[in-house]
Amino acid sequence: MKATLSANPFREGLRIERTPSPCTMIIFGATGDLTARKLIPALYNLVLERLLPPGFSVVGFARSGKSNEQFRSELRDSVEKYSRTQPLQKAIWDSFAEGVFYHQADYADPDGYAALSKLLHRIDCERGASSNRLFYMATPPAAYQEIIGQLGATGLAAPGACPTGSAGNRCGEWARVIVEKPFGKDLASAKALNQSLLSVLKEEQVYRIDHYLGKETVQNILVFRFGNGIFEPVWNRRYIDHVQITAGESVGVEGRGGYYDQSGALRDMVQNHILQLLALVAMEPPSSMDANAVRDERVKVFRALRPIGGSQSESFTVRGRYGPGSLSGTRVAGYSEDTGVDHESTTESFVALKLFIDNWRWADVPIYVRTGKRLPKRITEISIQFSCPPLLLFGEAGESMSPNTLTMRIQPDEGISLRFEAKLPGQTTRLRSVNMDFRYSTSFGAQPPEAYERLLLDCMLGDSTLFTRGDEAESAWEFVDGIRCGWDQHPPQDFPNYAAGTWGPESARRLLAEDAREWRRL
Ligand code: BG6
């Protein structure tokens, strides 16, 4: 029997290829790293694929002085360095660059916003764009509230905000704001930020970005689960022994010590990226692919997370910090030697957690997560380990059986594999684990778009499914704050406790060994 369209939640939310309505993107913090490495290369690739609307324009807003020409030439260099498609196509870049402008102003100066309003009006008139606006917060978070307040005071973020005198120019239908991470540093600051955003904007105008949600492989988690009939019936506590999520990075702090040392792995990776991966793996099927239906299900997972607080942090969490070590044969320095790191700080560069989701589907199924810097390799994967068969029929051969494991490789070598037992050819019955493997690169050939491409386009199209809703961000912080609070009562005594180039501290191994389990060897 075929599934009917209405019974298929994916049909309703499918984004048919379409072009957003004309708009201008205003980037606050336009001279920073994010603009150069991610935003402009993503926009350039969207232009290459003809996915941006005619008249699309960019205004870079920042404090340092710069001409339009200088700004355009710097951005061109960054596309040549960071774009996933190379070499740069000059004609395409030149026509895109005609719509790129630089606006120098202080974030706290009302005159700067009045001048921005005039510039936007001029762009609307000259480039035939409407006054739809996408404001992108790419500044340090300390500036967010100031900018939001100014946007509110000038009315720039009100949908349909049409500067006076724009007769003959179509008035915009929307104004949206993308807020970069970190979205606060704890529950209290996330609430305060939500409040200031919502004092100026409606929730539908706010797009809190988590770039992991924009990764192709991450989007495929829901397709894999709910677009197939065979996996969901076993996707629960009756068949799953445990889940492991690893997000390993071989890089260190990479000159971001000033930020990272105030943050640490729990805030930097777990509160957002890892919990979002967990939500997609653990959530119930949504009633449709409508943004709020999906986000309702994600937030329910966060609300069902069993809190880890106070003395429980000893048994359910591990934190670590790397000392000097070696990676791919090269000696690397320890965390505390990185620039911007406070020598007295107790910030962790590694976290491992044992989590439980207290609901009917997941009760008592441990979910082990780990993430860290300066691990042996960059690898992100989710692995579902199934329970062993109830009876071992193959004597000694069966005793060495490995459990069935389904692994979703998020990056690199993107794909999905299922490990199961097979009979080794021969006269006796001997078992061997084999893999059924799907690889994006061989199955689809085409290079997947970068997360920022998908997310910028979705925001222009008004689709917030892959963005974090305010209550999601707060629930995730509430959970993480509990752990932080327990940690603050017991500062680590053994830092650094793992050498760069190893899979974290010995206590991470023990976290699973105590449950007679072990981390996957990656
Ligand atoms: C960022 C973190 O959000 O994600 C970084 O701030 C981290 O510390 C990065 O390196 C990892 O992203 P990706 O896409 O390289 O896995």
XYZ file of C-alpha atoms and ligand atoms in Angstrom:
538
model
C 0.000 0.000 0.000
C 1.329 3.411 -0.907
C 1.578 6.190 1.657
C -0.856 8.948 0.868
C 0.398 12.472 0.549
C -1.551 13.712 3.504
C -0.182 10.851 5.579
C 3.352 11.861 4.683
C 4.577 14.649 6.946
C 7.396 15.479 4.556
C 5.190 16.584 1.698
C 3.648 19.561 3.419
C 6.931 21.070 4.517
C 8.939 20.415 1.373
C 10.574 23.539 0.104
C 9.980 23.640 -3.605
C 12.920 25.414 -5.244
C 11.905 29.027 -5.303
C 13.521 32.377 -5.158
C 12.986 34.669 -2.199
C 11.350 38.020 -2.757
C 13.813 40.880 -3.359
C 15.611 41.901 -0.192
C 18.675 43.495 1.322
C 20.831 41.776 3.919
C 22.407 44.038 6.505
C 25.353 42.466 8.307
C 26.286 43.962 11.663
C 29.906 43.090 12.360
C 30.706 42.993 8.675
C 34.465 43.181 9.095
C 34.623 40.047 11.258
C 35.665 36.503 10.603
C 32.154 35.102 10.169
C 31.347 37.463 7.305
C 34.558 36.603 5.504
C 34.623 32.864 6.110
C 30.968 31.919 5.983
C 28.411 34.575 5.054
C 29.859 36.032 1.872
C 31.070 32.690 0.457
C 27.565 31.307 1.160
C 25.887 34.239 -0.631
C 28.270 33.917 -3.558
C 27.408 30.220 -3.938
C 23.697 31.031 -3.773
C 24.248 33.525 -6.594
C 26.079 30.865 -8.602
C 23.096 28.583 -8.204
C 20.737 31.415 -9.168
C 18.875 31.158 -5.909
C 19.032 34.812 -4.874
C 16.420 37.319 -6.015
C 17.126 40.039 -8.580
C 18.404 43.228 -6.978
C 19.666 41.326 -3.918
C 21.991 43.636 -1.988
C 24.254 43.485 1.028
C 25.109 46.290 3.423
C 28.062 45.683 5.711
C 27.677 47.671 8.935
C 30.766 48.021 11.130
C 32.802 50.539 13.064
C 36.024 50.786 11.092
C 36.336 53.152 8.156
C 36.292 51.582 4.696
C 35.102 52.424 1.211
C 32.663 50.266 -0.754
C 35.525 49.372 -3.099
C 37.822 48.317 -0.279
C 35.066 46.226 1.312
C 34.230 44.509 -1.974
C 37.844 43.704 -2.672
C 38.354 42.209 0.815
C 35.236 40.094 0.373
C 36.419 38.914 -3.004
C 39.657 37.712 -1.371
C 37.688 35.788 1.201
C 35.528 34.111 -1.446
C 38.712 33.090 -3.243
C 39.965 31.628 0.009
C 36.884 30.100 1.597
C 34.241 29.373 -1.031
C 33.491 25.679 -1.546
C 33.441 26.280 -5.302
C 36.638 27.401 -6.970
C 37.920 29.199 -8.937
C 35.922 32.374 -8.479
C 33.777 33.209 -11.508
C 34.691 36.799 -12.195
C 31.561 37.880 -14.070
C 29.267 36.438 -11.405
C 31.288 37.984 -8.611
C 31.374 41.388 -10.298
C 27.629 41.522 -10.731
C 27.080 40.376 -7.112
C 29.654 42.904 -5.840
C 27.748 45.803 -7.477
C 25.099 45.243 -4.847
C 27.528 45.185 -1.902
C 27.875 48.363 0.183
C 29.748 49.370 3.303
C 28.284 51.527 6.048
C 30.514 52.833 8.805
C 28.815 53.587 12.119
C 28.957 52.888 15.806
C 26.407 50.334 16.995
C 25.190 52.728 19.674
C 24.882 55.814 17.486
C 21.271 56.627 16.435
C 22.593 58.772 13.567
C 24.267 55.696 12.148
C 20.881 53.978 11.886
C 19.219 57.036 10.373
C 21.976 57.062 7.743
C 21.494 53.310 7.259
C 17.818 53.886 6.624
C 18.659 56.423 3.915
C 21.201 54.104 2.337
C 18.671 51.263 2.285
C 16.131 53.520 0.659
C 18.656 54.514 -2.011
C 19.484 50.868 -2.654
C 15.779 50.050 -2.930
C 15.342 52.761 -5.536
C 18.524 52.228 -7.523
C 18.546 48.456 -7.554
C 14.820 47.952 -7.867
C 14.720 45.967 -4.654
C 11.781 46.117 -2.283
C 12.360 47.038 1.339
C 12.418 43.506 2.695
C 15.238 43.293 5.209
C 17.391 40.542 6.628
C 19.457 41.831 9.547
C 22.340 39.571 10.534
C 23.918 39.860 13.987
C 27.521 38.883 13.372
C 28.995 41.095 16.084
C 30.221 39.904 19.473
C 27.079 39.096 21.527
C 27.682 42.062 23.833
C 26.459 44.339 21.021
C 23.217 42.439 20.251
C 20.941 44.226 22.684
C 22.174 47.662 21.644
C 21.580 46.919 17.966
C 18.139 45.428 18.594
C 17.191 48.494 20.643
C 18.324 50.799 17.846
C 16.457 48.811 15.212
C 13.368 49.108 17.386
C 13.794 52.844 17.966
C 14.252 53.608 14.268
C 11.466 51.265 13.194
C 13.886 49.632 10.743
C 12.921 46.129 11.791
C 9.198 46.654 11.449
C 7.881 44.675 8.490
C 6.806 46.992 5.754
C 9.052 49.706 7.171
C 9.116 52.051 4.269
C 11.351 55.074 4.658
C 9.449 58.241 3.980
C 9.582 59.448 0.422
C 9.896 56.023 -1.128
C 6.991 56.689 -3.431
C 6.867 54.343 -6.350
C 9.032 51.788 -4.587
C 7.287 48.635 -3.399
C 7.107 48.479 0.348
C 8.694 45.473 2.049
C 6.618 42.672 3.456
C 9.123 41.337 5.919
C 12.002 42.160 8.223
C 13.864 39.270 9.849
C 16.801 39.085 12.204
C 19.340 36.267 12.335
C 21.079 36.006 15.682
C 24.408 34.204 15.752
C 25.501 31.976 18.554
C 26.301 32.104 21.417
C 22.684 32.855 22.295
C 23.442 33.934 25.860
C 25.851 32.229 28.220
C 23.291 30.776 30.610
C 19.532 30.643 31.118
C 19.310 34.105 32.652
C 21.193 35.821 29.816
C 19.305 33.833 27.151
C 16.021 34.949 28.718
C 17.190 38.549 28.806
C 18.196 38.349 25.156
C 14.880 36.768 24.203
C 13.099 39.544 26.051
C 14.950 42.298 24.291
C 14.420 40.661 20.909
C 10.729 40.172 21.573
C 10.274 43.735 22.803
C 11.059 44.847 19.238
C 10.245 41.847 17.063
C 7.733 39.048 16.853
C 9.050 35.514 17.390
C 8.426 34.772 13.665
C 10.948 37.489 12.812
C 13.727 36.000 14.941
C 16.034 33.366 13.452
C 18.470 31.959 16.053
C 21.115 30.182 14.063
C 22.689 26.836 14.885
C 24.729 25.951 11.832
C 24.585 22.215 12.631
C 20.898 22.254 11.704
C 21.876 23.501 8.247
C 24.248 20.615 7.548
C 22.920 18.255 4.866
C 23.638 15.175 6.949
C 21.847 16.608 9.949
C 18.751 17.375 7.875
C 18.903 13.815 6.632
C 18.345 12.466 10.160
C 14.641 13.273 9.953
C 14.349 12.024 6.388
C 16.059 8.786 7.369
C 13.807 8.273 10.381
C 10.473 9.437 9.058
C 10.845 8.994 5.301
C 11.404 5.242 5.668
C 9.122 2.646 7.136
C 11.629 0.188 8.541
C 13.604 2.115 11.132
C 11.008 3.814 13.291
C 9.427 0.620 14.677
C 12.763 -0.293 16.310
C 13.689 3.257 17.282
C 12.941 2.928 20.973
C 13.952 1.456 24.316
C 12.778 -2.044 23.397
C 15.432 -2.428 20.714
C 18.068 0.209 21.404
C 20.720 -0.496 24.019
C 22.283 2.942 23.958
C 23.198 5.900 21.750
C 26.589 7.555 21.309
C 27.136 11.018 19.879
C 30.686 12.180 19.188
C 31.728 15.578 17.902
C 35.491 15.470 17.830
C 37.705 18.265 16.623
C 41.414 18.055 15.982
C 41.792 21.839 16.055
C 42.557 23.662 19.278
C 41.276 27.057 20.270
C 42.685 28.585 17.050
C 43.272 32.089 18.334
C 39.727 32.300 19.759
C 40.986 31.872 23.317
C 39.373 35.117 24.467
C 35.907 33.825 23.600
C 36.457 30.119 24.223
C 37.977 30.532 27.657
C 34.777 32.281 28.770
C 32.708 29.558 27.233
C 34.202 26.047 27.277
C 33.048 22.922 25.460
C 29.768 22.590 27.364
C 28.509 26.004 26.293
C 30.280 26.129 22.938
C 29.207 22.735 21.573
C 26.818 20.886 23.903
C 24.181 23.549 24.628
C 23.536 24.022 20.927
C 25.004 21.633 18.350
C 25.055 18.410 20.357
C 21.649 18.919 21.959
C 20.174 19.672 18.542
C 21.638 16.446 17.155
C 20.174 14.638 20.131
C 16.775 16.241 19.601
C 16.639 15.093 15.979
C 17.587 11.553 16.922
C 15.197 11.352 19.840
C 12.146 13.443 18.886
C 8.716 12.077 18.068
C 7.442 12.379 14.488
C 5.986 15.857 14.009
C 2.428 16.209 12.750
C 3.811 18.039 9.692
C 7.076 19.603 8.593
C 5.765 23.004 9.554
C 8.466 24.931 11.469
C 6.569 25.054 14.722
C 5.445 21.439 14.566
C 9.084 20.328 14.217
C 10.323 22.716 16.873
C 7.585 21.641 19.281
C 8.961 18.104 19.083
C 12.574 19.196 19.501
C 11.793 21.239 22.584
C 9.910 18.318 24.142
C 13.155 16.329 24.055
C 14.985 19.076 25.948
C 12.210 19.247 28.507
C 12.400 15.490 29.044
C 16.163 15.472 29.658
C 16.827 14.204 33.159
C 18.561 17.069 34.987
C 22.134 16.500 36.107
C 22.843 18.712 39.033
C 24.953 19.034 42.167
C 26.773 15.867 43.210
C 25.389 13.911 40.212
C 27.898 15.633 37.995
C 30.514 13.214 39.378
C 28.717 10.170 37.984
C 27.189 11.605 34.815
C 29.729 14.077 33.489
C 33.411 14.237 32.652
C 35.319 17.375 31.787
C 38.798 17.655 30.473
C 41.458 19.978 29.221
C 44.267 19.111 26.881
C 47.923 19.426 27.679
C 50.705 19.382 25.100
C 50.737 16.377 22.805
C 51.101 15.272 19.261
C 48.659 15.279 16.331
C 49.512 13.598 13.041
C 53.128 13.501 14.099
C 53.313 17.221 14.933
C 53.895 18.488 18.462
C 51.104 20.797 19.615
C 50.900 23.054 22.644
C 48.505 22.631 25.541
C 45.280 24.607 26.037
C 46.723 27.058 28.543
C 49.435 28.148 26.114
C 46.848 29.394 23.618
C 46.493 33.145 23.176
C 43.656 34.738 25.105
C 43.476 31.954 27.685
C 43.526 32.995 31.321
C 46.113 30.890 33.156
C 43.904 30.712 36.235
C 40.798 29.571 34.359
C 39.245 26.140 34.789
C 37.560 26.094 31.376
C 37.055 22.659 29.841
C 38.019 21.778 26.273
C 36.383 18.336 26.499
C 33.048 17.110 27.850
C 31.515 13.658 28.064
C 28.018 13.143 29.453
C 25.710 10.287 30.224
C 22.174 11.505 29.558
C 18.700 10.099 29.943
C 15.502 11.213 28.297
C 12.662 10.514 30.644
C 9.833 9.671 28.282
C 8.135 6.489 27.083
C 10.333 6.036 24.044
C 13.698 6.487 25.772
C 13.258 5.662 29.461
C 16.520 4.182 30.823
C 18.355 4.202 27.500
C 21.716 5.876 28.164
C 22.830 8.470 25.668
C 26.546 9.107 25.830
C 27.880 12.256 24.248
C 31.419 13.548 23.956
C 33.001 16.530 22.318
C 36.401 18.091 22.557
C 39.191 20.049 20.981
C 42.538 18.534 20.029
C 41.141 15.031 19.723
C 42.854 12.728 17.218
C 40.562 13.655 14.331
C 37.657 15.774 13.166
C 34.674 13.519 13.224
C 31.024 13.938 14.100
C 28.778 10.923 14.218
C 25.706 9.502 15.886
C 25.679 5.826 16.585
C 22.649 3.813 17.627
C 23.628 0.575 19.261
C 20.891 -2.059 19.211
C 20.328 -4.722 21.849
C 21.745 -8.180 21.233
C 19.392 -10.980 20.168
C 17.629 -12.568 23.142
C 19.213 -15.988 22.608
C 22.672 -16.787 21.289
C 22.307 -19.728 18.915
C 25.815 -19.902 17.577
C 27.733 -21.273 20.528
C 31.208 -19.922 20.919
C 30.951 -18.203 17.580
C 28.013 -16.241 18.945
C 29.791 -15.162 22.085
C 31.994 -12.846 20.114
C 28.997 -11.248 18.416
C 29.001 -7.489 18.122
C 25.741 -5.644 18.587
C 24.076 -4.194 15.480
C 25.031 -0.581 15.110
C 23.570 2.083 12.907
C 25.926 4.992 12.415
C 25.127 8.340 10.899
C 28.348 10.026 9.890
C 27.688 13.755 9.997
C 31.203 14.762 8.901
C 33.553 14.074 7.210
C 32.933 11.053 4.907
C 29.203 11.785 5.225
C 27.012 8.715 5.144
C 25.125 6.053 7.052
C 26.200 2.515 7.782
C 24.603 -0.460 9.417
C 26.813 -3.055 11.018
C 25.459 -6.570 11.347
C 26.748 -10.085 11.790
C 27.394 -12.404 8.837
C 28.661 -15.944 8.450
C 32.291 -16.140 7.515
C 32.450 -18.428 4.415
C 33.666 -21.936 5.305
C 32.636 -25.307 6.732
C 32.217 -24.065 10.274
C 29.902 -21.351 11.522
C 31.986 -18.359 12.378
C 30.565 -14.849 12.659
C 32.057 -11.656 11.398
C 30.743 -8.081 11.524
C 30.107 -6.491 8.140
C 28.807 -3.089 7.033
C 26.050 -1.954 4.747
C 27.211 1.443 3.677
C 25.667 4.549 2.138
C 28.041 7.352 1.194
C 26.783 10.716 0.047
C 29.766 11.230 -2.220
C 29.291 8.027 -4.209
C 25.476 7.944 -4.187
C 24.843 11.544 -5.137
C 28.139 12.797 -6.512
C 27.187 16.453 -6.149
C 28.893 18.501 -3.481
C 26.426 19.361 -0.697
C 25.792 23.055 -0.016
C 27.345 24.629 3.056
C 25.108 24.958 6.108
C 25.081 28.759 5.839
C 23.819 28.634 2.263
C 20.771 26.641 3.273
C 20.131 28.707 6.386
C 20.435 32.116 4.732
C 18.120 31.031 1.952
C 15.609 29.541 4.394
C 15.530 32.780 6.344
C 14.888 34.783 3.164
C 12.097 32.344 2.339
C 10.630 32.712 5.839
C 11.210 29.080 6.820
C 12.395 28.840 10.418
C 12.347 25.026 10.764
C 16.135 24.827 10.928
C 16.448 27.659 13.442
C 16.167 27.488 17.213
C 12.989 28.866 18.748
C 13.254 30.996 21.896
C 11.870 28.303 24.202
C 14.227 25.708 22.712
C 17.244 27.873 23.488
C 16.008 28.441 27.032
C 15.295 24.744 27.709
C 18.734 23.773 26.438
C 20.329 26.366 28.716
C 18.314 25.198 31.687
C 19.719 21.699 31.267
C 23.282 22.899 30.732
C 23.108 25.352 33.650
C 22.364 22.443 35.995
C 25.630 20.786 34.991
C 27.567 24.030 35.200
C 26.234 24.663 38.654
C 27.408 21.220 39.829
C 30.812 21.835 38.261
C 31.204 25.235 39.882
C 30.918 23.561 43.289
C 33.805 21.206 42.448
C 36.502 22.955 40.427
C 38.627 20.453 38.480
C 41.819 19.417 40.249
C 43.488 17.428 37.511
C 43.682 19.770 34.496
C 45.244 19.189 31.993
C 43.979 15.611 32.053
C 44.419 14.504 28.467
C 47.225 14.919 25.992
C 46.429 16.667 22.711
C 45.858 13.982 20.099
C 44.102 11.506 22.423
C 40.393 10.758 22.925
C 40.039 12.727 26.157
C 40.660 11.907 29.801
C 40.716 8.408 31.247
C 37.549 9.262 33.198
C 35.664 9.445 29.857
C 36.535 5.812 29.247
C 35.402 4.927 32.771
C 32.054 6.685 32.262
C 31.079 3.888 29.861
C 33.197 1.113 31.376
C 31.137 1.407 34.582
C 28.110 0.444 32.476
C 30.067 -2.375 30.777
C 30.153 -0.384 27.533
C 32.840 1.349 25.539
C 33.175 4.287 23.185
C 33.305 3.443 19.536
C 36.804 3.368 18.105
C 36.813 6.053 15.451
C 31.226 26.458 16.494
C 32.083 26.475 17.719
O 29.900 26.773 16.801
O 31.270 25.164 15.907
C 33.519 26.088 17.393
O 32.071 27.775 18.300
C 33.532 24.759 16.678
O 34.313 26.038 18.563
C 32.564 24.766 15.503
O 34.868 24.544 16.222
C 32.451 23.391 14.883
O 31.717 23.485 13.703
P 31.983 22.486 12.487
O 30.957 22.836 11.488
O 33.401 22.736 12.044
O 31.835 21.115 13.064
